[in-house]
mmCIF file of C-alpha atoms in Angstrom:
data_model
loop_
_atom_site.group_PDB
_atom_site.id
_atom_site.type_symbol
_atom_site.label_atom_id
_atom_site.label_comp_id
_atom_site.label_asym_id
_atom_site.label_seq_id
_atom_site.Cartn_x
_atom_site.Cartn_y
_atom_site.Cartn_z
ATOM 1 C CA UNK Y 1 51.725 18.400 112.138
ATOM 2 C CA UNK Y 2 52.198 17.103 108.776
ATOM 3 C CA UNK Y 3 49.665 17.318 105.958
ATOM 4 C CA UNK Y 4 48.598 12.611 106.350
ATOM 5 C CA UNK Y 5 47.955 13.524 110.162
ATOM 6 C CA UNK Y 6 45.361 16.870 109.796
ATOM 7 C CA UNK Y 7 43.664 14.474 106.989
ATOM 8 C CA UNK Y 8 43.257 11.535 109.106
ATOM 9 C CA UNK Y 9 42.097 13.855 111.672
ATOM 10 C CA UNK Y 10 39.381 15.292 109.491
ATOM 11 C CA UNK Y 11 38.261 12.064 108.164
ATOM 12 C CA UNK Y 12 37.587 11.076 111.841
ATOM 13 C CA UNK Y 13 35.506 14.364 112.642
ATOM 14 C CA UNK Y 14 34.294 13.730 109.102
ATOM 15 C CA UNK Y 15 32.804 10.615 109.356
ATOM 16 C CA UNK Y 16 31.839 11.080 113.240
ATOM 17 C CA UNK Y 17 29.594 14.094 112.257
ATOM 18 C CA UNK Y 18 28.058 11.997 109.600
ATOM 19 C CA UNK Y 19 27.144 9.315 111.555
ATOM 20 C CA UNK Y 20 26.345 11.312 114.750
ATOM 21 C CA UNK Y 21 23.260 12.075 112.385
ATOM 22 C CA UNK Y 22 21.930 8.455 111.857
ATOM 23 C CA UNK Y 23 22.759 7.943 115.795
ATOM 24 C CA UNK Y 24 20.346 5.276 117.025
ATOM 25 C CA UNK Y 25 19.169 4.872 113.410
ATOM 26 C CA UNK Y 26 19.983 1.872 111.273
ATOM 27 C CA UNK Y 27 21.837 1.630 108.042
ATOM 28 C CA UNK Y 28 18.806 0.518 106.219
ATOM 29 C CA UNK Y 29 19.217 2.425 102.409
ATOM 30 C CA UNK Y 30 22.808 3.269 103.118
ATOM 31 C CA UNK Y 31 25.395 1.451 100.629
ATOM 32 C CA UNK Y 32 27.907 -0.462 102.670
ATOM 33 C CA UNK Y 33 31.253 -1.983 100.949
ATOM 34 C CA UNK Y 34 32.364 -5.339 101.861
ATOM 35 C CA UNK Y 35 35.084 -4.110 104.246
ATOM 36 C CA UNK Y 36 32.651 -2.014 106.409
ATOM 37 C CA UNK Y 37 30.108 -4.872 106.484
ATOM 38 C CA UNK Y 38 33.235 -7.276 107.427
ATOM 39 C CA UNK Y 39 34.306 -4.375 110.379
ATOM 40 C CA UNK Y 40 30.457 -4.489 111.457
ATOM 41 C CA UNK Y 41 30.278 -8.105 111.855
ATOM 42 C CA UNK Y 42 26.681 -7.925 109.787
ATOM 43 C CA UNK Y 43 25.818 -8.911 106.429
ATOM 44 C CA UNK Y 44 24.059 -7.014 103.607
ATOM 45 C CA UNK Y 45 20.601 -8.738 104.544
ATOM 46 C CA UNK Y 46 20.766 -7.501 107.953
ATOM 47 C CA UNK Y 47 21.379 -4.145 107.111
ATOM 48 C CA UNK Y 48 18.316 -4.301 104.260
ATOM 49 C CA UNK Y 49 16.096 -5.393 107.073
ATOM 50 C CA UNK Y 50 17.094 -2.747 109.591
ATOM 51 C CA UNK Y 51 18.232 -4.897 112.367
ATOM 52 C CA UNK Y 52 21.807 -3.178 112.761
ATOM 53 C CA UNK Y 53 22.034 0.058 114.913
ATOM 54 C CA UNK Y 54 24.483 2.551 114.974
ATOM 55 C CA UNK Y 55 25.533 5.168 118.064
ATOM 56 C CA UNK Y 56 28.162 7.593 117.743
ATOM 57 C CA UNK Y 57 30.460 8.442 120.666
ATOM 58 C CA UNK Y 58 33.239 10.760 120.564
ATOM 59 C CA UNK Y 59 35.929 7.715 121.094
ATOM 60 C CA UNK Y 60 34.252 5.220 118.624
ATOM 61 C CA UNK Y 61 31.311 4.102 116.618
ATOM 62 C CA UNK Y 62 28.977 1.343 118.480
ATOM 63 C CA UNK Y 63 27.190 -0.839 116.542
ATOM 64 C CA UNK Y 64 24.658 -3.630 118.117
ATOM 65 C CA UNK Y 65 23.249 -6.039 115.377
ATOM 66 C CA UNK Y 66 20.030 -6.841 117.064
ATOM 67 C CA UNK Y 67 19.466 -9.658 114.610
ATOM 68 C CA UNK Y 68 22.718 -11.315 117.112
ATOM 69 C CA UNK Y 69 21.441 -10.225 120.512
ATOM 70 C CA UNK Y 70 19.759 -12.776 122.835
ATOM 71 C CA UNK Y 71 18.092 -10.790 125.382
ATOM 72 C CA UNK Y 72 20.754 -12.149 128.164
ATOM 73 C CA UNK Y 73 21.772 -8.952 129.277
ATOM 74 C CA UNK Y 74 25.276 -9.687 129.664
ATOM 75 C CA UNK Y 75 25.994 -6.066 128.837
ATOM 76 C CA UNK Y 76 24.428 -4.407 131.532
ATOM 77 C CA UNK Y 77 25.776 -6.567 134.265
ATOM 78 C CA UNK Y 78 29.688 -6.117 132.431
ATOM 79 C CA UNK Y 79 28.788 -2.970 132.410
ATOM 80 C CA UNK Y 80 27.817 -1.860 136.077
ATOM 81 C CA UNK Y 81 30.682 -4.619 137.447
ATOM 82 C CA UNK Y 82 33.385 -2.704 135.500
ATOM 83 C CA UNK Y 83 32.070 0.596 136.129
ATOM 84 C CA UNK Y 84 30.566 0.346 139.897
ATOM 85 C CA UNK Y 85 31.658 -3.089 141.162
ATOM 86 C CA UNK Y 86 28.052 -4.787 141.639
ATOM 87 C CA UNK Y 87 25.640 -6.869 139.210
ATOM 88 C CA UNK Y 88 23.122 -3.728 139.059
ATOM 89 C CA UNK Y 89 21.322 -3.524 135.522
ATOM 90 C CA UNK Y 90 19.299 -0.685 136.731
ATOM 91 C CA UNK Y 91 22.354 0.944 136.751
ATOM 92 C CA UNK Y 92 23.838 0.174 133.534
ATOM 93 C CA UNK Y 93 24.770 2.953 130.645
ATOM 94 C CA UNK Y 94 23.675 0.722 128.231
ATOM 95 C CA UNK Y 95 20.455 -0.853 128.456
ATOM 96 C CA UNK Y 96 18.800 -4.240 126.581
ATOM 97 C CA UNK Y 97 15.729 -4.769 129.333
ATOM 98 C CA UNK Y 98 13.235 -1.844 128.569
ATOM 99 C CA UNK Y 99 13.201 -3.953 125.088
ATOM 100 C CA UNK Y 100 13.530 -7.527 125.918
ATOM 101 C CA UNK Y 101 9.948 -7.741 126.155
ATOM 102 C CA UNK Y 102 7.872 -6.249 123.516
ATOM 103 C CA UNK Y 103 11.447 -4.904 121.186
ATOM 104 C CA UNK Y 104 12.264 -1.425 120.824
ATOM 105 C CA UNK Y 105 9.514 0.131 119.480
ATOM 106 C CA UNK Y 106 5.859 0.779 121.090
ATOM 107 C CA UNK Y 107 3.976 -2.180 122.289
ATOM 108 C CA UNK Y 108 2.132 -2.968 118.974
ATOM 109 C CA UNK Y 109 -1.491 -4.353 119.304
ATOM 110 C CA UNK Y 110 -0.403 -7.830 117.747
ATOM 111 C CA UNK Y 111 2.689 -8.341 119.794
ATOM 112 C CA UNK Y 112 2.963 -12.233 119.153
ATOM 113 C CA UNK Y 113 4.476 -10.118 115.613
ATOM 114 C CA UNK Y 114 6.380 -7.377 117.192
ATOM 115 C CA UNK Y 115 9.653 -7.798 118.669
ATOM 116 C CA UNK Y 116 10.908 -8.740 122.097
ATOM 117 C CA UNK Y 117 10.465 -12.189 123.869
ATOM 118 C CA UNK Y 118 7.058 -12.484 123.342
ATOM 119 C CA UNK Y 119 7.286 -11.753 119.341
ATOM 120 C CA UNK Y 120 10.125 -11.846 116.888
ATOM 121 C CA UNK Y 121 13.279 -11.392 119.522
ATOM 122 C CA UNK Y 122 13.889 -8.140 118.202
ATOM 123 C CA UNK Y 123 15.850 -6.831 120.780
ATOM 124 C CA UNK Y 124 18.540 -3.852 121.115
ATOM 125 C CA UNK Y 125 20.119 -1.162 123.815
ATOM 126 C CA UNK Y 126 20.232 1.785 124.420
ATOM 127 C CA UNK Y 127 22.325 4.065 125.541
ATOM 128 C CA UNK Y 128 23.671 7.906 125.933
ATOM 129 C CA UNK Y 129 23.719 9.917 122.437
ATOM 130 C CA UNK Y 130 26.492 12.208 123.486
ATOM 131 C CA UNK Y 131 24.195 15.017 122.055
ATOM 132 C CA UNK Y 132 25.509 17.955 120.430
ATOM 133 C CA UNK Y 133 23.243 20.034 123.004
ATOM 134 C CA UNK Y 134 23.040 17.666 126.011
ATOM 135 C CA UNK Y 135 19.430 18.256 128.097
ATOM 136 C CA UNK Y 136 21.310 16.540 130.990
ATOM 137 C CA UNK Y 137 24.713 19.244 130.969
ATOM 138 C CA UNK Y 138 21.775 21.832 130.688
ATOM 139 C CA UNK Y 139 19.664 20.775 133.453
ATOM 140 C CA UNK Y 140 22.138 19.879 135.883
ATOM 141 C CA UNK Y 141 22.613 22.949 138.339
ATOM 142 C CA UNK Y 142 25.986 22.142 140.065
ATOM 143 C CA UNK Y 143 28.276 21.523 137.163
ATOM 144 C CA UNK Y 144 28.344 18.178 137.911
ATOM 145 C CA UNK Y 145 27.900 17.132 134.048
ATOM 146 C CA UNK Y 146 30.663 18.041 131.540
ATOM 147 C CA UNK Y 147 32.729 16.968 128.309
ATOM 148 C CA UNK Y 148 35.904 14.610 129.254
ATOM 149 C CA UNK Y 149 38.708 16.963 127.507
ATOM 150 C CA UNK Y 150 40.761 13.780 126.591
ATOM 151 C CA UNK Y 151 37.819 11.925 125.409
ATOM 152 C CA UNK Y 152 34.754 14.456 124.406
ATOM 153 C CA UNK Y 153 33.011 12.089 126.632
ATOM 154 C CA UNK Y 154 30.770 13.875 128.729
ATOM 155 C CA UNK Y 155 30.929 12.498 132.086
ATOM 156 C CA UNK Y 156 29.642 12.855 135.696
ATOM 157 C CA UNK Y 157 32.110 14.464 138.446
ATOM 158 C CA UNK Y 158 30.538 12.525 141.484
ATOM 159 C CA UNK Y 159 32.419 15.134 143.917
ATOM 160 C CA UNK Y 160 30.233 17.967 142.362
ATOM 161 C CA UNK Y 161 26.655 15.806 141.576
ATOM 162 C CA UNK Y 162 24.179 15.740 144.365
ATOM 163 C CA UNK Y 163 21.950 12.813 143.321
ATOM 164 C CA UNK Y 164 18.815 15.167 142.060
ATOM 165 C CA UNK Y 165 17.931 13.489 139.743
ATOM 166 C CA UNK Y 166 17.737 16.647 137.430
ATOM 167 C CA UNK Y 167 19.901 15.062 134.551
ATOM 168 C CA UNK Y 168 17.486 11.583 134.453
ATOM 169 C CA UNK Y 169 14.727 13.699 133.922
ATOM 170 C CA UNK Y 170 15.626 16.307 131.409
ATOM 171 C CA UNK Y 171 17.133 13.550 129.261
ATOM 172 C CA UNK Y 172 14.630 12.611 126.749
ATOM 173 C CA UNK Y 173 15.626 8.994 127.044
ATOM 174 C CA UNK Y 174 16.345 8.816 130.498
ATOM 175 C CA UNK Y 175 20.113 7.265 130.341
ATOM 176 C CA UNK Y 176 21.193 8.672 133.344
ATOM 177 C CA UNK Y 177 20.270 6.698 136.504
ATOM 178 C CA UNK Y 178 20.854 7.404 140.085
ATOM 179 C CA UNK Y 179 22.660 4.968 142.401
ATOM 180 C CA UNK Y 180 20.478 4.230 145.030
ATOM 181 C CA UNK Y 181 23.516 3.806 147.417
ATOM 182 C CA UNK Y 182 26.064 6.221 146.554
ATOM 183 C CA UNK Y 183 23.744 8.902 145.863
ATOM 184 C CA UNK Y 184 25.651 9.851 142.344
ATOM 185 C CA UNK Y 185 24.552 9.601 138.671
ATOM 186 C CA UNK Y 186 25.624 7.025 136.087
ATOM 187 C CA UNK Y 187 25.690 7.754 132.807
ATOM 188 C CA UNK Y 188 27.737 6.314 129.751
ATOM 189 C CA UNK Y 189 31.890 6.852 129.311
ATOM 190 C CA UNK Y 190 32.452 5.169 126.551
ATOM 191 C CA UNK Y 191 34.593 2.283 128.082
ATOM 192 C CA UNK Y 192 33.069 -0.378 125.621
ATOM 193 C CA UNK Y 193 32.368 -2.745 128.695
ATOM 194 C CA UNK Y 194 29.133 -3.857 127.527
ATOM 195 C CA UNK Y 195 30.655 -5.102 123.830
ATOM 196 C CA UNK Y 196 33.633 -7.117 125.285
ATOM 197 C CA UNK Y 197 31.090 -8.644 127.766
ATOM 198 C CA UNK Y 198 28.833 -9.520 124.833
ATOM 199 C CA UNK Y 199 28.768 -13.503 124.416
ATOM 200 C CA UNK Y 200 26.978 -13.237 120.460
ATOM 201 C CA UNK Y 201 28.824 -9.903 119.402
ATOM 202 C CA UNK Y 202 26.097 -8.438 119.049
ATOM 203 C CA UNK Y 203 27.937 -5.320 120.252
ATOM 204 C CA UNK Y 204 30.961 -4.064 118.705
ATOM 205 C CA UNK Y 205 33.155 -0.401 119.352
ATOM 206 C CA UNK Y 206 34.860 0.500 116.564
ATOM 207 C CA UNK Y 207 37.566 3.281 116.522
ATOM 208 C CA UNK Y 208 36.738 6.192 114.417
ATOM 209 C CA UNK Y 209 40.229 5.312 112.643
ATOM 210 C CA UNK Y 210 39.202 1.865 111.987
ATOM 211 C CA UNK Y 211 35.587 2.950 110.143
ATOM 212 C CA UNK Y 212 37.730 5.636 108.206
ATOM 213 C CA UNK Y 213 39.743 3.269 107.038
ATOM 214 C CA UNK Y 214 37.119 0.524 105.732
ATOM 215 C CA UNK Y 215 35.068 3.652 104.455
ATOM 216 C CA UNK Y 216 37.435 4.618 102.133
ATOM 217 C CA UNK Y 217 38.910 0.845 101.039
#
């Protein structure tokens, strides 16, 4: 392997480590050169106000600009149609609805200034963290859970899971979800269904190449 390759290589872990720490965080305080703000499709007054989230995965870097996102929940239906065949947003690895109402954070007392519908439409998703120490790979007691090894991804092996539900609830966000019909859990692979289905791009995967690259022009 020649010398260029191992340093690309290490810029990638590099820079996933480094935002693996801010995952689910915004970029508020961070400086940002023109090319990254141009790669994450925000501006420098979005990421001042804190409306621009960032979620490492171990394939790419998604960002959802919640100042962009209109509640429609395009994602999670791309999402669970790609992934399971069927319009199922309960199902979906990435999820908009447990905001749309009241935004991301707690239901404040004056919610006509909060976020959600009924406030500011300060809306964003969630989705799986790829933890360094996953609860759900911990908890889950037939081996069903495990890192993809040409991804990193950890994914569900439906012939092992048993639909127990044991993942769901050790995971302190709750991103895995059971299918009702098949019995099996669904969590996130990384397949960047819910950005291409995104009508406002509001949701963008980024290879780890391609934020190297505009971190370093």
């Amino acid at each position: 392997m020649s010398e260029e390759m191992k340093k690309g290589i290490l810029d990638k872990e590099y820079s996933r480590r480094q935002f693996l720490k801010m995952s689910g965080k915004g970029l508020a305080g961070i400086s940002m050169t023109a090319a990254m703000l141009s790669l994450f499709g925000c501006t420098q007054k979005q990421v001042e106000e804190g409306v621009v989230d960032l979620i490492a995965t171990p394939t790419a870097l998604l960002v959802a600009n919640r100042a962009k996102c209109t509640g429609c929940q395009r994602c999670e239906t791309n999402c669970t149609l790609t992934n399971d065949g069927k319009a199922q947003p309960y199902l979906a690895r990435l999820r908009v609805r447990d905001s749309v109402v009241f935004g991301a954070e707690e239901v404040p007392t004056d919610y006509m200034h909060g976020g959600g519908f009924l406030g500011e439409w300060d809306m964003g998703p969630e989705t799986c963290k790829q933890c360094a120490d996953p609860a759900c790979v911990k908890a889950c007691g037939f081996g069903a859970l495990a890192a993809d090894p040409a991804t990193g991804t950890r994914v569900v092996d439906e012939q092992k899971c048993v639909g127990c539900g044991a993942c769901a609830a050790a995971c302190p966000w709750h991103m895995p979800k059971i299918d009702p019909n098949t019995q099996k859990s669904k969590k996130c692979i990384t397949c960047g269904a819910c950005a291409a289905g995104c009508p406002t791009s509001a949701l963008s995967v980024i290879p780890w190449e391609d934020v190297v690259k505009a971190a370093n022009a």
